Protein backbone atom coordinates (compact mmCIF):
# COMPACT_ATOMS: atom_id res chain seq x y z
CA UNK A 1 0.00 0.00 0.00
CA UNK A 2 2.67 2.50 0.99
CA UNK A 3 4.90 1.92 -2.02
CA UNK A 4 1.94 2.12 -4.39
CA UNK A 5 0.66 5.33 -2.85
CA UNK A 6 4.20 6.71 -2.84
CA UNK A 7 4.34 6.30 -6.62
CA UNK A 8 0.99 8.08 -6.98
CA UNK A 9 2.14 10.95 -4.79
CA UNK A 10 5.48 11.24 -6.56
CA UNK A 11 7.54 10.39 -3.48
CA UNK A 12 11.05 9.14 -4.29
CA UNK A 13 11.12 5.34 -4.07
CA UNK A 14 13.95 5.11 -1.55
CA UNK A 15 12.16 7.39 0.90
CA UNK A 16 8.88 5.54 0.32
CA UNK A 17 10.61 2.23 1.13
CA UNK A 18 11.96 3.61 4.40
CA UNK A 19 8.54 4.96 5.43
CA UNK A 20 6.92 1.65 4.48
CA UNK A 21 9.40 -0.37 6.54
CA UNK A 22 9.16 1.91 9.56
CA UNK A 23 5.37 1.86 9.54
CA UNK A 24 4.91 -1.85 8.91
CA UNK A 25 7.53 -3.36 11.23
CA UNK A 26 9.31 -1.49 14.01
CA UNK A 27 9.90 2.19 13.36
CA UNK A 28 13.42 3.58 13.41
CA UNK A 29 15.09 0.15 13.74
CA UNK A 30 13.39 -1.07 10.57
CA UNK A 31 14.27 2.15 8.75
CA UNK A 32 17.97 1.82 9.56
CA UNK A 33 17.98 -1.88 8.64
CA UNK A 34 16.16 -1.25 5.37
CA UNK A 35 18.59 1.48 4.45
CA UNK A 36 21.33 -1.17 4.31
CA UNK A 37 19.65 -2.16 1.05
CA UNK A 38 17.98 1.05 -0.06
CA UNK A 39 21.07 3.27 0.45
CA UNK A 40 19.02 6.42 0.80
CA UNK A 41 20.52 9.76 1.81
CA UNK A 42 20.93 10.74 5.45
CA UNK A 43 18.22 13.36 4.95
CA UNK A 44 15.77 10.69 3.74
CA UNK A 45 16.58 8.48 6.74
CA UNK A 46 16.08 11.39 9.13
CA UNK A 47 12.79 12.32 7.45
CA UNK A 48 11.49 8.75 7.65
CA UNK A 49 12.50 8.36 11.30
CA UNK A 50 10.96 11.70 12.26
CA UNK A 51 7.66 11.13 10.47
CA UNK A 52 7.24 7.53 11.65
CA UNK A 53 8.11 8.52 15.22
CA UNK A 54 5.62 11.39 15.04
CA UNK A 55 2.65 9.26 13.99
CA UNK A 56 3.66 6.41 16.28
CA UNK A 57 3.59 8.83 19.20
CA UNK A 58 0.16 10.07 18.12
CA UNK A 59 -0.99 6.45 18.07
CA UNK A 60 0.47 5.78 21.53
CA UNK A 61 -1.52 8.68 22.97
CA UNK A 62 -4.65 8.31 20.87
CA UNK A 63 -5.31 4.56 20.77
CA UNK A 64 -6.31 4.22 24.45
CA UNK A 65 -8.86 6.99 23.94
CA UNK A 66 -10.42 5.06 21.05
CA UNK A 67 -10.60 1.64 22.71
CA UNK A 68 -14.07 2.11 24.13
CA UNK A 69 -15.49 3.61 20.94
CA UNK A 70 -14.02 0.72 18.92
CA UNK A 71 -15.63 -1.79 21.28
CA UNK A 72 -12.34 -3.45 22.21
CA UNK A 73 -11.60 -5.29 25.43
CA UNK A 74 -8.03 -5.58 26.73
CA UNK A 75 -7.31 -8.62 24.54
CA UNK A 76 -8.58 -6.99 21.35
CA UNK A 77 -6.92 -3.68 22.13
CA UNK A 78 -3.60 -5.40 22.78
CA UNK A 79 -3.76 -7.12 19.40
CA UNK A 80 -4.70 -3.87 17.67
CA UNK A 81 -1.93 -1.87 19.30
CA UNK A 82 0.70 -4.55 18.71
CA UNK A 83 -0.36 -5.02 15.10
CA UNK A 84 -0.31 -1.38 14.06
CA UNK A 85 1.69 1.00 16.28
CA UNK A 86 5.18 1.70 14.97
CA UNK A 87 7.79 1.45 17.75
CA UNK A 88 8.02 -1.23 20.46
CA UNK A 89 8.18 1.41 23.22
CA UNK A 90 5.10 3.12 21.79
CA UNK A 91 3.22 -0.19 21.73
CA UNK A 92 4.10 -0.86 25.37
CA UNK A 93 3.17 2.69 26.32
CA UNK A 94 -0.24 2.38 24.66
CA UNK A 95 -0.98 -1.17 25.79
CA UNK A 96 -0.31 -0.75 29.48
CA UNK A 97 -2.45 2.39 29.59
CA UNK A 98 -5.47 0.11 29.19
CA UNK A 99 -4.28 -2.59 31.60
CA UNK A 100 -1.69 -5.32 32.19
CA UNK A 101 -3.36 -7.86 29.90
CA UNK A 102 -3.49 -5.36 27.04
CA UNK A 103 0.15 -4.46 27.65
CA UNK A 104 1.35 -8.05 27.60
CA UNK A 105 -0.66 -9.02 24.52
CA UNK A 106 0.39 -5.90 22.62
CA UNK A 107 4.06 -6.60 23.40
CA UNK A 108 3.88 -10.17 22.10
CA UNK A 109 1.95 -9.12 18.99
CA UNK A 110 4.50 -6.40 18.28
CA UNK A 111 7.45 -8.77 18.70
CA UNK A 112 5.83 -11.06 16.14
CA UNK A 113 6.00 -8.15 13.70
CA UNK A 114 9.59 -7.38 14.65
CA UNK A 115 10.56 -10.98 13.88
CA UNK A 116 9.66 -10.22 10.24
CA UNK A 117 12.40 -7.60 9.99
CA UNK A 118 15.10 -10.00 8.83
CA UNK A 119 12.92 -11.71 6.16
CA UNK A 120 11.89 -8.30 4.82
CA UNK A 121 15.48 -7.10 4.47
CA UNK A 122 16.44 -10.39 2.81
CA UNK A 123 13.58 -9.92 0.33
CA UNK A 124 14.73 -6.38 -0.42
CA UNK A 125 18.25 -7.73 -0.89
CA UNK A 126 16.96 -10.16 -3.51
CA UNK A 127 15.24 -7.29 -5.29
CA UNK A 128 18.46 -5.31 -5.05
CA UNK A 129 20.37 -7.97 -6.95
CA UNK A 130 17.84 -7.57 -9.73
CA UNK A 131 18.58 -3.86 -9.89
CA UNK A 132 15.25 -2.76 -8.49
CA UNK A 133 16.48 -0.98 -5.36
CA UNK A 134 20.25 -0.89 -4.98
CA UNK A 135 23.33 -2.78 -6.03
CA UNK A 136 24.52 -2.99 -2.45
CA UNK A 137 24.17 -6.45 -0.90
CA UNK A 138 22.17 -6.56 2.30
CA UNK A 139 23.16 -8.24 5.50
CA UNK A 140 19.92 -9.16 7.25
CA UNK A 141 19.71 -7.86 10.83
CA UNK A 142 19.14 -10.14 13.77
CA UNK A 143 16.40 -8.89 16.16
CA UNK A 144 18.28 -9.88 19.30
CA UNK A 145 15.76 -8.23 21.62
CA UNK A 146 13.12 -10.74 20.44
CA UNK A 147 15.33 -13.61 21.58
CA UNK A 148 16.09 -11.75 24.80
CA UNK A 149 12.36 -11.35 25.45
CA UNK A 150 11.73 -15.08 24.93
CA UNK A 151 14.70 -15.90 27.16
CA UNK A 152 13.43 -13.72 30.00
CA UNK A 153 9.95 -15.26 29.68
CA UNK A 154 11.48 -18.73 29.96
CA UNK A 155 13.63 -17.68 32.94
CA UNK A 156 10.69 -16.08 34.74
CA UNK A 157 8.64 -19.24 34.15
CA UNK A 158 11.34 -21.58 35.44
CA UNK A 159 12.71 -19.55 38.36
CA UNK A 160 10.76 -17.68 41.01
CA UNK A 161 12.00 -14.09 41.13
CA UNK A 162 12.03 -12.66 44.68
CA UNK A 163 9.42 -9.91 45.22
CA UNK A 164 12.07 -7.36 46.19
CA UNK A 165 14.06 -7.98 43.03
CA UNK A 166 10.89 -7.93 40.93
CA UNK A 167 9.85 -4.53 42.30
CA UNK A 168 13.28 -3.11 41.48
CA UNK A 169 13.12 -4.57 37.98
CA UNK A 170 9.65 -3.07 37.41
CA UNK A 171 10.94 0.36 38.52
CA UNK A 172 13.96 0.05 36.23
CA UNK A 173 11.69 -0.97 33.35
CA UNK A 174 9.48 2.08 33.84
CA UNK A 175 12.50 4.37 34.04
CA UNK A 176 14.16 2.97 30.91
CA UNK A 177 10.87 3.06 28.98
CA UNK A 178 10.46 6.74 29.90
CA UNK A 179 14.02 7.46 28.73
CA UNK A 180 13.38 5.55 25.49
CA UNK A 181 10.22 7.53 24.74
CA UNK A 182 12.04 10.80 25.44
CA UNK A 183 14.85 9.70 23.09
CA UNK A 184 12.32 9.05 20.31
CA UNK A 185 10.97 12.55 20.85
CA UNK A 186 14.48 13.90 20.34
CA UNK A 187 14.61 12.13 16.97
CA UNK A 188 11.63 14.09 15.65
CA UNK A 189 12.85 17.27 14.00
CA UNK A 190 10.24 19.49 12.36
CA UNK A 191 12.97 21.11 10.26
CA UNK A 192 13.98 17.78 8.75
CA UNK A 193 10.36 17.02 7.91
CA UNK A 194 9.97 20.40 6.20
CA UNK A 195 13.14 19.87 4.16
CA UNK A 196 11.52 17.20 1.97
CA UNK A 197 8.14 18.86 1.58
CA UNK A 198 4.72 17.63 2.60
CA UNK A 199 4.18 14.74 0.16
CA UNK A 200 6.32 12.21 2.10
CA UNK A 201 4.63 13.37 5.32
CA UNK A 202 1.25 12.76 3.69
CA UNK A 203 2.49 9.31 2.68
CA UNK A 204 3.53 8.53 6.27
CA UNK A 205 0.15 9.75 7.54
CA UNK A 206 -1.72 7.65 4.98
CA UNK A 207 0.34 4.57 5.86
CA UNK A 208 -0.42 5.16 9.54
CA UNK A 209 -4.17 5.48 8.91
CA UNK A 210 -4.16 2.43 6.63
CA UNK A 211 -2.39 0.09 9.05
CA UNK A 212 -4.57 1.32 11.94
CA UNK A 213 -7.84 0.74 10.06
CA UNK A 214 -6.80 -2.50 8.37
CA UNK A 215 -5.51 -4.11 11.58
CA UNK A 216 -8.60 -2.99 13.49
CA UNK A 217 -10.77 -4.61 10.85
CA UNK A 218 -8.83 -7.88 11.16
CA UNK A 219 -9.10 -7.83 14.97
CA UNK A 220 -12.86 -7.27 14.77
CA UNK A 221 -13.29 -10.02 12.17
CA UNK A 222 -11.27 -12.44 14.28
CA UNK A 223 -13.55 -11.74 17.23
Coordinates of C-alpha atoms in Angstrom, one line a residue:
X1 CA 0.0 0.0 0.0
X2 CA 2.7 2.5 1.0
X3 CA 4.9 1.9 -2.0
X4 CA 1.9 2.1 -4.4
X5 CA 0.7 5.3 -2.9
X6 CA 4.2 6.7 -2.8
X7 CA 4.3 6.3 -6.6
X8 CA 1.0 8.1 -7.0
X9 CA 2.1 11.0 -4.8
X10 CA 5.5 11.2 -6.6
X11 CA 7.5 10.4 -3.5
X12 CA 11.0 9.1 -4.3
X13 CA 11.1 5.3 -4.1
X14 CA 14.0 5.1 -1.5
X15 CA 12.2 7.4 0.9
X16 CA 8.9 5.5 0.3
X17 CA 10.6 2.2 1.1
X18 CA 12.0 3.6 4.4
X19 CA 8.5 5.0 5.4
X20 CA 6.9 1.7 4.5
X21 CA 9.4 -0.4 6.5
X22 CA 9.2 1.9 9.6
X23 CA 5.4 1.9 9.5
X24 CA 4.9 -1.8 8.9
X25 CA 7.5 -3.4 11.2
X26 CA 9.3 -1.5 14.0
X27 CA 9.9 2.2 13.4
X28 CA 13.4 3.6 13.4
X29 CA 15.1 0.2 13.7
X30 CA 13.4 -1.1 10.6
X31 CA 14.3 2.2 8.7
X32 CA 18.0 1.8 9.6
X33 CA 18.0 -1.9 8.6
X34 CA 16.2 -1.2 5.4
X35 CA 18.6 1.5 4.4
X36 CA 21.3 -1.2 4.3
X37 CA 19.6 -2.2 1.1
X38 CA 18.0 1.0 -0.1
X39 CA 21.1 3.3 0.5
X40 CA 19.0 6.4 0.8
X41 CA 20.5 9.8 1.8
X42 CA 20.9 10.7 5.4
X43 CA 18.2 13.4 5.0
X44 CA 15.8 10.7 3.7
X45 CA 16.6 8.5 6.7
X46 CA 16.1 11.4 9.1
X47 CA 12.8 12.3 7.5
X48 CA 11.5 8.7 7.6
X49 CA 12.5 8.4 11.3
X50 CA 11.0 11.7 12.3
X51 CA 7.7 11.1 10.5
X52 CA 7.2 7.5 11.6
X53 CA 8.1 8.5 15.2
X54 CA 5.6 11.4 15.0
X55 CA 2.7 9.3 14.0
X56 CA 3.7 6.4 16.3
X57 CA 3.6 8.8 19.2
X58 CA 0.2 10.1 18.1
X59 CA -1.0 6.4 18.1
X60 CA 0.5 5.8 21.5
X61 CA -1.5 8.7 23.0
X62 CA -4.7 8.3 20.9
X63 CA -5.3 4.6 20.8
X64 CA -6.3 4.2 24.5
X65 CA -8.9 7.0 23.9
X66 CA -10.4 5.1 21.0
X67 CA -10.6 1.6 22.7
X68 CA -14.1 2.1 24.1
X69 CA -15.5 3.6 20.9
X70 CA -14.0 0.7 18.9
X71 CA -15.6 -1.8 21.3
X72 CA -12.3 -3.5 22.2
X73 CA -11.6 -5.3 25.4
X74 CA -8.0 -5.6 26.7
X75 CA -7.3 -8.6 24.5
X76 CA -8.6 -7.0 21.4
X77 CA -6.9 -3.7 22.1
X78 CA -3.6 -5.4 22.8
X79 CA -3.8 -7.1 19.4
X80 CA -4.7 -3.9 17.7
X81 CA -1.9 -1.9 19.3
X82 CA 0.7 -4.6 18.7
X83 CA -0.4 -5.0 15.1
X84 CA -0.3 -1.4 14.1
X85 CA 1.7 1.0 16.3
X86 CA 5.2 1.7 15.0
X87 CA 7.8 1.4 17.7
X88 CA 8.0 -1.2 20.5
X89 CA 8.2 1.4 23.2
X90 CA 5.1 3.1 21.8
X91 CA 3.2 -0.2 21.7
X92 CA 4.1 -0.9 25.4
X93 CA 3.2 2.7 26.3
X94 CA -0.2 2.4 24.7
X95 CA -1.0 -1.2 25.8
X96 CA -0.3 -0.7 29.5
X97 CA -2.5 2.4 29.6
X98 CA -5.5 0.1 29.2
X99 CA -4.3 -2.6 31.6
X100 CA -1.7 -5.3 32.2
X101 CA -3.4 -7.9 29.9
X102 CA -3.5 -5.4 27.0
X103 CA 0.1 -4.5 27.6
X104 CA 1.3 -8.1 27.6
X105 CA -0.7 -9.0 24.5
X106 CA 0.4 -5.9 22.6
X107 CA 4.1 -6.6 23.4
X108 CA 3.9 -10.2 22.1
X109 CA 1.9 -9.1 19.0
X110 CA 4.5 -6.4 18.3
X111 CA 7.5 -8.8 18.7
X112 CA 5.8 -11.1 16.1
X113 CA 6.0 -8.2 13.7
X114 CA 9.6 -7.4 14.7
X115 CA 10.6 -11.0 13.9
X116 CA 9.7 -10.2 10.2
X117 CA 12.4 -7.6 10.0
X118 CA 15.1 -10.0 8.8
X119 CA 12.9 -11.7 6.2
X120 CA 11.9 -8.3 4.8
X121 CA 15.5 -7.1 4.5
X122 CA 16.4 -10.4 2.8
X123 CA 13.6 -9.9 0.3
X124 CA 14.7 -6.4 -0.4
X125 CA 18.3 -7.7 -0.9
X126 CA 17.0 -10.2 -3.5
X127 CA 15.2 -7.3 -5.3
X128 CA 18.5 -5.3 -5.1
X129 CA 20.4 -8.0 -6.9
X130 CA 17.8 -7.6 -9.7
X131 CA 18.6 -3.9 -9.9
X132 CA 15.2 -2.8 -8.5
X133 CA 16.5 -1.0 -5.4
X134 CA 20.2 -0.9 -5.0
X135 CA 23.3 -2.8 -6.0
X136 CA 24.5 -3.0 -2.5
X137 CA 24.2 -6.4 -0.9
X138 CA 22.2 -6.6 2.3
X139 CA 23.2 -8.2 5.5
X140 CA 19.9 -9.2 7.2
X141 CA 19.7 -7.9 10.8
X142 CA 19.1 -10.1 13.8
X143 CA 16.4 -8.9 16.2
X144 CA 18.3 -9.9 19.3
X145 CA 15.8 -8.2 21.6
X146 CA 13.1 -10.7 20.4
X147 CA 15.3 -13.6 21.6
X148 CA 16.1 -11.7 24.8
X149 CA 12.4 -11.4 25.5
X150 CA 11.7 -15.1 24.9
X151 CA 14.7 -15.9 27.2
X152 CA 13.4 -13.7 30.0
X153 CA 9.9 -15.3 29.7
X154 CA 11.5 -18.7 30.0
X155 CA 13.6 -17.7 32.9
X156 CA 10.7 -16.1 34.7
X157 CA 8.6 -19.2 34.1
X158 CA 11.3 -21.6 35.4
X159 CA 12.7 -19.5 38.4
X160 CA 10.8 -17.7 41.0
X161 CA 12.0 -14.1 41.1
X162 CA 12.0 -12.7 44.7
X163 CA 9.4 -9.9 45.2
X164 CA 12.1 -7.4 46.2
X165 CA 14.1 -8.0 43.0
X166 CA 10.9 -7.9 40.9
X167 CA 9.8 -4.5 42.3
X168 CA 13.3 -3.1 41.5
X169 CA 13.1 -4.6 38.0
X170 CA 9.7 -3.1 37.4
X171 CA 10.9 0.4 38.5
X172 CA 14.0 0.0 36.2
X173 CA 11.7 -1.0 33.4
X174 CA 9.5 2.1 33.8
X175 CA 12.5 4.4 34.0
X176 CA 14.2 3.0 30.9
X177 CA 10.9 3.1 29.0
X178 CA 10.5 6.7 29.9
X179 CA 14.0 7.5 28.7
X180 CA 13.4 5.6 25.5
X181 CA 10.2 7.5 24.7
X182 CA 12.0 10.8 25.4
X183 CA 14.8 9.7 23.1
X184 CA 12.3 9.0 20.3
X185 CA 11.0 12.6 20.8
X186 CA 14.5 13.9 20.3
X187 CA 14.6 12.1 17.0
X188 CA 11.6 14.1 15.7
X189 CA 12.9 17.3 14.0
X190 CA 10.2 19.5 12.4
X191 CA 13.0 21.1 10.3
X192 CA 14.0 17.8 8.7
X193 CA 10.4 17.0 7.9
X194 CA 10.0 20.4 6.2
X195 CA 13.1 19.9 4.2
X196 CA 11.5 17.2 2.0
X197 CA 8.1 18.9 1.6
X198 CA 4.7 17.6 2.6
X199 CA 4.2 14.7 0.2
X200 CA 6.3 12.2 2.1
X201 CA 4.6 13.4 5.3
X202 CA 1.2 12.8 3.7
X203 CA 2.5 9.3 2.7
X204 CA 3.5 8.5 6.3
X205 CA 0.2 9.8 7.5
X206 CA -1.7 7.6 5.0
X207 CA 0.3 4.6 5.9
X208 CA -0.4 5.2 9.5
X209 CA -4.2 5.5 8.9
X210 CA -4.2 2.4 6.6
X211 CA -2.4 0.1 9.1
X212 CA -4.6 1.3 11.9
X213 CA -7.8 0.7 10.1
X214 CA -6.8 -2.5 8.4
X215 CA -5.5 -4.1 11.6
X216 CA -8.6 -3.0 13.5
X217 CA -10.8 -4.6 10.8
X218 CA -8.8 -7.9 11.2
X219 CA -9.1 -7.8 15.0
X220 CA -12.9 -7.3 14.8
X221 CA -13.3 -10.0 12.2
X222 CA -11.3 -12.4 14.3
X223 CA -13.5 -11.7 17.2

